[in-house]
Short mmCIF file of C-alpha atoms and ligand atoms in Angstrom, two decimals:
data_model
loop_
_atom_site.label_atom_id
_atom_site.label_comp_id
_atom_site.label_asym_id
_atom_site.label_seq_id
_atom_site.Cartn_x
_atom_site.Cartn_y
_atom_site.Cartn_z
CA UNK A 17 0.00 0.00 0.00
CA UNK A 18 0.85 3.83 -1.02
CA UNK A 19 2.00 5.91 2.08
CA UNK A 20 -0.26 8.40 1.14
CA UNK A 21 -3.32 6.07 0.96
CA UNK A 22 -2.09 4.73 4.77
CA UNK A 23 -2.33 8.26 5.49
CA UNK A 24 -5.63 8.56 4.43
CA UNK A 25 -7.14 5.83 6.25
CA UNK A 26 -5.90 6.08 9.20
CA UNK A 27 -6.17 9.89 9.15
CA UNK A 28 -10.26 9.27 8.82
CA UNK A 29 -9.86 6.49 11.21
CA UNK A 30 -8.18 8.21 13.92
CA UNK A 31 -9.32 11.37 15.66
CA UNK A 32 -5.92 13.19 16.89
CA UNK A 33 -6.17 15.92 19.57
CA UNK A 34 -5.86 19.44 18.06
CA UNK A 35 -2.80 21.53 18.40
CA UNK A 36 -2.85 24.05 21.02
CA UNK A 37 -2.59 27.86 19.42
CA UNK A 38 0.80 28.19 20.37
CA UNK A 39 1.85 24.87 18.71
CA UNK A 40 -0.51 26.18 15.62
CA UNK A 41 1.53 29.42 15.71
CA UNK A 42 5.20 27.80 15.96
CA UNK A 43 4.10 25.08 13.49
CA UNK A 44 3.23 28.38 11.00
CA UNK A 45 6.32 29.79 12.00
CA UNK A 46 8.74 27.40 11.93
CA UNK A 47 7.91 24.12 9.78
CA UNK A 48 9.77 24.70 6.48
CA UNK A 49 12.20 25.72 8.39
CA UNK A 50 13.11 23.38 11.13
CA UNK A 51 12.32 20.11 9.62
CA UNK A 52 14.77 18.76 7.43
CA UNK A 53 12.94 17.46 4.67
CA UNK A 54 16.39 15.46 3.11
CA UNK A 55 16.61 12.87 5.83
CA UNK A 56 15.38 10.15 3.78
CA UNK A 57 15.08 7.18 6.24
CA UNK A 58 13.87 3.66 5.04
CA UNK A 59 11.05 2.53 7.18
CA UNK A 60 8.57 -0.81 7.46
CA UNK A 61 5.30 -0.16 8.47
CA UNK A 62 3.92 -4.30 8.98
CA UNK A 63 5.53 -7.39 8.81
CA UNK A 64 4.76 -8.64 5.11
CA UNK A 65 5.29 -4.99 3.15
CA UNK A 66 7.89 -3.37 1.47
CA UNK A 67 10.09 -1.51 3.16
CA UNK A 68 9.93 2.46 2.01
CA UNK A 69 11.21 5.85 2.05
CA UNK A 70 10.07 9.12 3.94
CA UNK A 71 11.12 12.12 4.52
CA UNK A 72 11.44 13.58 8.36
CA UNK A 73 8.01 15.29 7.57
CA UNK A 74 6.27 12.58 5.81
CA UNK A 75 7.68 10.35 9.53
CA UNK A 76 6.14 13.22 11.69
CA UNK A 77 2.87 12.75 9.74
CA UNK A 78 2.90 9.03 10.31
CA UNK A 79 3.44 9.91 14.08
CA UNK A 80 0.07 12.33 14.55
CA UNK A 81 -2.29 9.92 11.91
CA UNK A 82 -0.76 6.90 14.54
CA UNK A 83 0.89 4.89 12.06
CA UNK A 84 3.97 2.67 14.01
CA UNK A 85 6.63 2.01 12.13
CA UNK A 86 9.91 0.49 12.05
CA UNK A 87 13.36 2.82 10.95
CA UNK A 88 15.37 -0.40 9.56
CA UNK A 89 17.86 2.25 7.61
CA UNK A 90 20.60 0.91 9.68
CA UNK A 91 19.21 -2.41 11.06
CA UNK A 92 17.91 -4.15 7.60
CA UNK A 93 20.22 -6.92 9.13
CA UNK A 94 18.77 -6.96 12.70
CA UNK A 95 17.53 -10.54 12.98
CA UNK A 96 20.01 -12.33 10.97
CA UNK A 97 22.75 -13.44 13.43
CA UNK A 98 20.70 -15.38 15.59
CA UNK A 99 20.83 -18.93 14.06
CA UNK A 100 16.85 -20.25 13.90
CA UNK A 101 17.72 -23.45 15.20
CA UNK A 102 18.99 -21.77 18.51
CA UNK A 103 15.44 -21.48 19.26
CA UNK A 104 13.59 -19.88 22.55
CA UNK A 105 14.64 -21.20 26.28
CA UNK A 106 11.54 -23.32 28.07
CA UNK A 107 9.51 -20.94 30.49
CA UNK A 108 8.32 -21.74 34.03
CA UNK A 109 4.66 -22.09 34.09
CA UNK A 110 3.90 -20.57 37.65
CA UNK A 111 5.40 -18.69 40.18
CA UNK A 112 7.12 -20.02 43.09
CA UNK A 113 9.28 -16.82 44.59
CA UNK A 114 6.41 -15.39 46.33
CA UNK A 115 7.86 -14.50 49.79
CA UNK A 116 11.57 -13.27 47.96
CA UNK A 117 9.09 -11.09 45.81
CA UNK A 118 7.31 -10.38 49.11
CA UNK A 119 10.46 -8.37 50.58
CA UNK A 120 11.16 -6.39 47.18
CA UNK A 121 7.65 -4.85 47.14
CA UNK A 122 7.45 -3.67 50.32
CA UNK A 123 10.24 -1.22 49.11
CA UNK A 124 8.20 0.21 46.30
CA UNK A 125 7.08 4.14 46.93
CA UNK A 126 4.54 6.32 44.86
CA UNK A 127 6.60 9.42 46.40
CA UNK A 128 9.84 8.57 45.25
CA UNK A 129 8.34 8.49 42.16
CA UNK A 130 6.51 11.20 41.75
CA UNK A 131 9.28 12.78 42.79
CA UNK A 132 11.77 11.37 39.83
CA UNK A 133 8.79 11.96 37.06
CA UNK A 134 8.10 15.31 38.09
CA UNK A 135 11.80 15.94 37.80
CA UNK A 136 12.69 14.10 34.68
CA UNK A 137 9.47 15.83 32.83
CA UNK A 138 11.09 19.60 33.63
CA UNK A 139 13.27 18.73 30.41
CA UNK A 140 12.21 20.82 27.39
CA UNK A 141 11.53 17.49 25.43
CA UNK A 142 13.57 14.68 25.20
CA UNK A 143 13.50 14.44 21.92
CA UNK A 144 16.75 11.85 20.71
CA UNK A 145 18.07 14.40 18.54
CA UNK A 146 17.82 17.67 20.99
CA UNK A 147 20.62 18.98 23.47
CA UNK A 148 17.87 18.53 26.37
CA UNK A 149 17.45 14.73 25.28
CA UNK A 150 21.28 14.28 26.04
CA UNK A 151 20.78 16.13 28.99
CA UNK A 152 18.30 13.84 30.34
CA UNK A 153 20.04 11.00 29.12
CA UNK A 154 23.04 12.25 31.64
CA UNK A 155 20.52 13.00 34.27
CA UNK A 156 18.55 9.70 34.15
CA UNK A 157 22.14 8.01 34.23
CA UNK A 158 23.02 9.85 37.39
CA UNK A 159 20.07 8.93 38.89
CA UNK A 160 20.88 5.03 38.53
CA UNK A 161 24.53 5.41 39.73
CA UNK A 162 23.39 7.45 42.50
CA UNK A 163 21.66 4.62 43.97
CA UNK A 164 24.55 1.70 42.94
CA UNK A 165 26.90 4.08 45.10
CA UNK A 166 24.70 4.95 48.00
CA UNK A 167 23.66 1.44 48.99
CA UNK A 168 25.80 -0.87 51.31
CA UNK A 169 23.81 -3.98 50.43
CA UNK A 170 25.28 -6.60 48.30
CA UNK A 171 24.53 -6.52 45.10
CA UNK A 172 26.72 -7.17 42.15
CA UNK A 173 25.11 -4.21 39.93
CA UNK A 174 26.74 -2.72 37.22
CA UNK A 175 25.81 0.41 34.80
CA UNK A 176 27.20 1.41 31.25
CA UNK A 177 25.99 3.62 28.47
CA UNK A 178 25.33 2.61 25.17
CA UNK A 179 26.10 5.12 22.78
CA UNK A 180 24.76 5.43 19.38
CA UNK A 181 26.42 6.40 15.91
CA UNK A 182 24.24 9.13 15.10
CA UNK A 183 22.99 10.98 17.81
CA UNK A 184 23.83 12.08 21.14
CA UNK A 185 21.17 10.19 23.61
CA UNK A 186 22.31 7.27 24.73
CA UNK A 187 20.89 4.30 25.65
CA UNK A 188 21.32 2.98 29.65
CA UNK A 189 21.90 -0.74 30.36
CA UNK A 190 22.07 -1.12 34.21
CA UNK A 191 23.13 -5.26 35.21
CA UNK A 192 22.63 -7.59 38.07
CA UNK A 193 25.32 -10.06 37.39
CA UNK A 194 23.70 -13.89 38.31
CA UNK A 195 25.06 -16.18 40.70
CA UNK A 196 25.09 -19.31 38.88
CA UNK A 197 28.05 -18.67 35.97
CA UNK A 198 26.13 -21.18 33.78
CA UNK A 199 23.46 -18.80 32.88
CA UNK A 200 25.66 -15.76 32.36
CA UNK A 201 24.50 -15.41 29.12
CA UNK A 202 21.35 -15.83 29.41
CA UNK A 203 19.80 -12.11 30.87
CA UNK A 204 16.49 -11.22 31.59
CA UNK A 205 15.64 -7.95 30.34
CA UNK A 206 12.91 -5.48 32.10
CA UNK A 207 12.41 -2.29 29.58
CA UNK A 208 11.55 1.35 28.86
CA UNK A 209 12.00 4.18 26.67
CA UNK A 210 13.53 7.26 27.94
CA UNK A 211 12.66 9.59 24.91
CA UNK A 212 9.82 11.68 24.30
CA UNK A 213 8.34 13.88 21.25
CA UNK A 214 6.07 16.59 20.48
CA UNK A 215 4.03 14.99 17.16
CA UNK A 216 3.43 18.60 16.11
CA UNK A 217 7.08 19.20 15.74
CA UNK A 218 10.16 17.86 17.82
CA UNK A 219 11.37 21.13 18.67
CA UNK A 220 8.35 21.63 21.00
CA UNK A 221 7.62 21.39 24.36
CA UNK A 222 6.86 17.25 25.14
CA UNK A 223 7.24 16.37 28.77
CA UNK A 224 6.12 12.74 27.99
CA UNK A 225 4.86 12.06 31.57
CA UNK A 226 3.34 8.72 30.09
CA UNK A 227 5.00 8.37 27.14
CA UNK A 228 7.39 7.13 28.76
CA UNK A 229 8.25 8.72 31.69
CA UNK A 230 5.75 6.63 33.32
CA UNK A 231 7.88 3.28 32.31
CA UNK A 232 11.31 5.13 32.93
CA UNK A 233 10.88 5.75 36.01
CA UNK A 234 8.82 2.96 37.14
CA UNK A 235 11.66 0.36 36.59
CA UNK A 236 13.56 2.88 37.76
CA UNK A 237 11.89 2.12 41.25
CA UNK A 238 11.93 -1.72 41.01
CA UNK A 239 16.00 -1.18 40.03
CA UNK A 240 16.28 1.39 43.15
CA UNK A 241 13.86 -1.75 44.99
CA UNK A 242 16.37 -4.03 44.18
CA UNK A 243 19.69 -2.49 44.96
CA UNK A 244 18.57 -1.40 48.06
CA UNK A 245 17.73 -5.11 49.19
CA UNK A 246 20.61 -6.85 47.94
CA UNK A 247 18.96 -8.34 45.01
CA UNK A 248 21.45 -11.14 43.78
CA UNK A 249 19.67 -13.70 41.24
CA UNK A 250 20.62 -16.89 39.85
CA UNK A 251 20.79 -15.14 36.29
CA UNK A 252 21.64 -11.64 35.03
CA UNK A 253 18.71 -9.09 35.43
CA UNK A 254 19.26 -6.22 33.24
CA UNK A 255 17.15 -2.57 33.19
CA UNK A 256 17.19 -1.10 29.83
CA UNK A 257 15.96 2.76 28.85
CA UNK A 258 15.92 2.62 25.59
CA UNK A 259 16.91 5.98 23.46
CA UNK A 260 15.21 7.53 20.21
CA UNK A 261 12.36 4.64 20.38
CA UNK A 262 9.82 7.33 19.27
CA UNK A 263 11.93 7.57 16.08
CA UNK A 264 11.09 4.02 14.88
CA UNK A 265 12.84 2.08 17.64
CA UNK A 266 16.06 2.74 16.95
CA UNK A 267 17.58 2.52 20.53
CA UNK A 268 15.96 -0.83 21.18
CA UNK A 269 17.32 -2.22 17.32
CA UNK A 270 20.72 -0.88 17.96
CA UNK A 271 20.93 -2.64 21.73
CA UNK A 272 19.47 -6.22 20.26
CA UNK A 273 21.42 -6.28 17.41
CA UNK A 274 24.51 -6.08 19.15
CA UNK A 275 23.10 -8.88 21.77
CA UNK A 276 22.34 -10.79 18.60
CA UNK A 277 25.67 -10.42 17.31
CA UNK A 278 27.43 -11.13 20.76
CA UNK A 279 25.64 -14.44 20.78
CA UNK A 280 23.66 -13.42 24.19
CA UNK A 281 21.03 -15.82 24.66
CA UNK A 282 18.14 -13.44 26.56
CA UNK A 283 15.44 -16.00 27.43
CA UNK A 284 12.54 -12.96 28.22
CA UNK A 285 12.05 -8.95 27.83
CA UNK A 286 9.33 -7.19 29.04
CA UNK A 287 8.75 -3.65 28.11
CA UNK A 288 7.03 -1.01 29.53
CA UNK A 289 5.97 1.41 27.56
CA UNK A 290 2.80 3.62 29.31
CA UNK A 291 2.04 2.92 33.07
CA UNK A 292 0.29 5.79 34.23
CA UNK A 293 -2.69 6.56 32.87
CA UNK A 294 -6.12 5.52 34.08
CA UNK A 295 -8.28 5.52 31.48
CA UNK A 296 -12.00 6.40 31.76
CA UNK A 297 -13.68 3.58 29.57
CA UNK A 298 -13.16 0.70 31.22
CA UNK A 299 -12.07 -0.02 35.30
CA UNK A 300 -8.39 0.07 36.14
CA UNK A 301 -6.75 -2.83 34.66
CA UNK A 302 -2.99 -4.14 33.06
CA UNK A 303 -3.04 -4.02 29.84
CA UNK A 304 -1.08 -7.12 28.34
CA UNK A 305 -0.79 -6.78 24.96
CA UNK A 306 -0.85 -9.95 22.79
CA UNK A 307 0.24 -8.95 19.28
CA UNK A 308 3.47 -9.26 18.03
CA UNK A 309 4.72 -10.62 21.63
CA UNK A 310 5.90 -13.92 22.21
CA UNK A 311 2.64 -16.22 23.56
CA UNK A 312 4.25 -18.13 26.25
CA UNK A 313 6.12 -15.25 27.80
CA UNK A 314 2.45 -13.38 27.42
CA UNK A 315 0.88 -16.13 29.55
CA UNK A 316 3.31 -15.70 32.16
CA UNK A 317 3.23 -12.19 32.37
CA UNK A 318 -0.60 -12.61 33.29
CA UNK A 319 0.31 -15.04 35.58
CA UNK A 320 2.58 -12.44 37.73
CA UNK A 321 0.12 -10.00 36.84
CA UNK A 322 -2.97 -12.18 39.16
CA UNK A 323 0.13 -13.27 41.72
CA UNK A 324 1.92 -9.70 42.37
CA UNK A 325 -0.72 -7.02 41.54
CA UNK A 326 -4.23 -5.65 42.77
CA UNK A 327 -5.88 -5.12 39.17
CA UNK A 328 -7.36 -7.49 36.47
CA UNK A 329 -5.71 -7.91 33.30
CA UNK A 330 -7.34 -7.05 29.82
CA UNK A 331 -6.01 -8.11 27.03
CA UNK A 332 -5.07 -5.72 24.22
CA UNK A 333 -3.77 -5.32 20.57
CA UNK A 334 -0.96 -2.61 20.17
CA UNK A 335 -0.02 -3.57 16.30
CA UNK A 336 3.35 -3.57 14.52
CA UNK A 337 6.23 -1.86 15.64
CA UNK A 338 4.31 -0.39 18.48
CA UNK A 339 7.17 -0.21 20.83
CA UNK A 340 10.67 -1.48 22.03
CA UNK A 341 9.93 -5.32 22.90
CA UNK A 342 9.26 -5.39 18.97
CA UNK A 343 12.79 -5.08 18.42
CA UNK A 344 14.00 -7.80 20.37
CA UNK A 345 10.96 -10.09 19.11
CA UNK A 346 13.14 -9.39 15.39
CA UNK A 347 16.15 -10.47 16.96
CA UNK A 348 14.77 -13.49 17.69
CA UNK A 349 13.90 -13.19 21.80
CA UNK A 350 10.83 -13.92 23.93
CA UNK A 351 9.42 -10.79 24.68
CA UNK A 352 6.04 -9.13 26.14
CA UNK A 353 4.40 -5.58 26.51
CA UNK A 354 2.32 -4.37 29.38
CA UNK A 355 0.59 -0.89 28.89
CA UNK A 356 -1.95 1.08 31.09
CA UNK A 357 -5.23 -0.92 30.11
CA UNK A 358 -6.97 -0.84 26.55
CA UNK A 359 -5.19 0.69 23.86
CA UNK A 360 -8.61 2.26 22.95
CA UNK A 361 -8.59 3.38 26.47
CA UNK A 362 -4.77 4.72 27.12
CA UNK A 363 -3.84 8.44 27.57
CA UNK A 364 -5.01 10.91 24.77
CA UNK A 365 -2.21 13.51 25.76
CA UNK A 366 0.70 11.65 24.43
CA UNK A 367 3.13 13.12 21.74
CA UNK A 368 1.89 16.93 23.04
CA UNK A 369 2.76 19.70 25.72
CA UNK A 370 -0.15 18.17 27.97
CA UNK A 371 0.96 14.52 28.33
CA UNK A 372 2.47 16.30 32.12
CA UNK A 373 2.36 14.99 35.33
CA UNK A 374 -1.61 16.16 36.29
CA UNK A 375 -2.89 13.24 34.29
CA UNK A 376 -0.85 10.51 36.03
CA UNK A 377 -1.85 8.11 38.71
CA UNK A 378 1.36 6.87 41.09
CA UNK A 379 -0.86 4.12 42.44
CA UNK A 380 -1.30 3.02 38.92
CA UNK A 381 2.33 2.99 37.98
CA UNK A 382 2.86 1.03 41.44
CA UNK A 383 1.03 -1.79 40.20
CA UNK A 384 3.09 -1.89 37.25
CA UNK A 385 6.31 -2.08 39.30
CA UNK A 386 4.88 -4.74 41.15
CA UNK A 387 4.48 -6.43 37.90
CA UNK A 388 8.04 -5.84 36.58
CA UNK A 389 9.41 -6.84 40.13
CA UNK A 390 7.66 -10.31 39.97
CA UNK A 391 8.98 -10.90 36.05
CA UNK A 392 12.31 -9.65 37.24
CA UNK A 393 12.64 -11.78 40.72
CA UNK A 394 10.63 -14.65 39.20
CA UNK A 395 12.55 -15.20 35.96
CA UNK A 396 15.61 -13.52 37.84
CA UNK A 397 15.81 -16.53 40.15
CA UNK A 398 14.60 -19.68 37.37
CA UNK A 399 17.54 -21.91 36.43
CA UNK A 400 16.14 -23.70 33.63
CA UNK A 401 17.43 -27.08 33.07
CA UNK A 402 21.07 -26.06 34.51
N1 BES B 30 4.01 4.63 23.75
C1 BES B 30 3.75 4.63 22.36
C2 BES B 30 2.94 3.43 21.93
C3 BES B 30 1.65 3.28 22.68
C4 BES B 30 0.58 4.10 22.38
C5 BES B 30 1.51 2.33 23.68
C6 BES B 30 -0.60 3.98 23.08
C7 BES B 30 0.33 2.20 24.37
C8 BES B 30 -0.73 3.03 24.07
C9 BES B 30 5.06 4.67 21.60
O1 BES B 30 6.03 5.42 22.22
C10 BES B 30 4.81 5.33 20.26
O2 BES B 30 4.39 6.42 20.22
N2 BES B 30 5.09 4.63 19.22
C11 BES B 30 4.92 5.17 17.92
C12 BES B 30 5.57 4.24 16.95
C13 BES B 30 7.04 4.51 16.85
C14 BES B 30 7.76 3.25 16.50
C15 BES B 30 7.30 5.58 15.81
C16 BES B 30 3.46 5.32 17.60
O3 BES B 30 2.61 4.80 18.35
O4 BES B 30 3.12 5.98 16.61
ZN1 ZN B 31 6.11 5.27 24.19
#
């Protein structure tokens, strides 16, 4: 199918919030201007169509008619390195750490976060490309080695950055090495995205309170959870915040491609992308999203979900490319997606100047952690066959 006629559908499908009249007048002022129409990036927008190429506008257009796609300009081989036969690791089927999961939750706070969102949303955007996106990239970084330094429990915890090529945000990887040296290579992986963009243009203002401050800085507090408590698995836990996702994943392709090429076997990722909105449709619920995810990990996700939290789950349908997890489903990994509740129900402020702080529920987010702390203690402590 023709871009344009993609356009067209889902621009008629889709009602999109209006620009305020300050984003109408600096979209007047500024658009021929500021967006570089000669960044021709090569994009997928499903599974079985053509790769094509847009221009930066003709991207920013896909973002406000909500088409998700893919940037595969510099990851056409992402998914190739992986042999097939390799296959996906066996799953438990229940879970068993309840009282080790127990001691991590009682940790969890709704103040420390509110405190950490409301300070990582004072950034003018954090757009992947933008001085303050670097800047928050430093300051979200600080944050995590703050609390590696400050604790005196035992923890083997490690935190690097992983820089990309072309821009200046880089991605976080913070590590729980395993006890058991047999599963070394085999990480869990518990996700986010740290960027955030203003649909109307990326020079805006776009405190992306949900999107995805909301995930940032809840797995923020199950890391901080962890640390303080001494977490020390039988296999490595990692936390991943993910740059320049909101550009067509590129972060998340850039981290699992190099995991595919190192030969790292991650047996599960979970991302969370959206954790603190309460919608208005439907009661307070997880959302577990159950296209493009892997099934089994799915299954055990709602499993944790009825164990560790205090909502229901509803399943939901996100579609292609619709976040971070879909990269490491390419490379070849389990993975799964949680979001607030129904897709048709999730925040209608994202990708503007109002998706702040006033329209996010800590409690909400909390059950979310609790979530992410089960997967991560749960599959944290499973040994497999070894
Ligand atoms: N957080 C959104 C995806 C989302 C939207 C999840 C609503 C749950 C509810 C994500 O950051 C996003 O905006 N993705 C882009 C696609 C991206 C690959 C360009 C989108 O939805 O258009
Ligand atoms: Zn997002």
């Amino acid at each position: 199918m023709k871009l344009q006629s993609l356009l067209l559908i889902s621009l008629a499908s889709v009602a999109v919030a209006a620009p305020s009249w300050w984003e109408q007048w600096t979209i007047k002022k500024h658009e021929s201007v500021i967006v570089a129409d000669d960044d021709m990036r090569l994009v997928q927008v499903a599974e079985n169509e053509a790769p094509f190429y847009t221009s930066e506008k003709e991207r920013m257009e896909m973002l406000r008619s909500n088409i998700h796609y893919m940037d595969i300009t510099d990851n056409t081989d992402l998914g190739t390195y992986r042999a097939k036969s390799l296959g996906k690791k066996p799953l438990p089927s229940a879970a068993v750490h309840q009282n080790k999961v127990a001691r991590y939750v009682d940790q969890l706070s709704t103040a420390n976060m509110e405190v950490a969102l409301t300070e990582f949303t004072k950034f003018h955007t954090r757009y992947y490309k933008s001085e303050t996106g670097h800047q928050s990239a430093q300051w979200l970084y600080k944050q995590i080695s703050d609390l590696i330094e400050e604790t005196d429990a035992e923890s083997d915890v490690s935190i690097r950055k992983f820089e990309h090529d072309n821009w200046k945000q880089f991605s976080i990887i913070a590590r729980f090495e395993g006890k058991n040296e047999s599963l070394t290579n085999e990480p869990v992986i518990v996700g986010a995205h740290q960027d955030s963009v203003n649909m109307w243009l990326p020079q805006l203002r776009s405190p992306g309170a949900d999107d995805d401050g909301s995930g940032t800085v809840t797995i923020l507090e199950v890391f901080r959870a962890l640390v303080n408590t001494g977490f020390r698995p039988h296999r490595p836990v990692e936390f991943h915040w993910y740059s320049a996702e909101e550009a067509g994943l590129l972060g998340s392709q850039a981290v699992a491609k190099s995991y595919e090429k190192k030969g790292v076997d991650v047996i599960a990722m979970i991302q969370n992308d959206m954790t603190g909105y309460v919608g208005t449709k439907f009661a307070e619920s997880y959302g577990i999203v159950v296209d493009y995810v892997d099934e089994d990990l799915t299954e055990l996700v709602r499993v944790y979900a009825r164990e560790y939290g205090d909502i229901p789950v509803r399943e939901t349908k996100c579609g292609y490319a619709c976040s971070d997890h879909a990269s490491w489903a390419k490379a070849g990994y389990r993975s799964a997606f949680a979001i607030e509740g129904d897709f048709s129900d999730s925040s209608p402020y994202i990708h503007t100047a109002n998706d702040d702080v006033s329209h996010i529920s800590f409690d909400h987010m909390k059950q979310f952690a609790k979530l992410a702390l089960g997967f991560a203690v749960e599959l944290g402590y499973y040994k497999g066959d070894k």
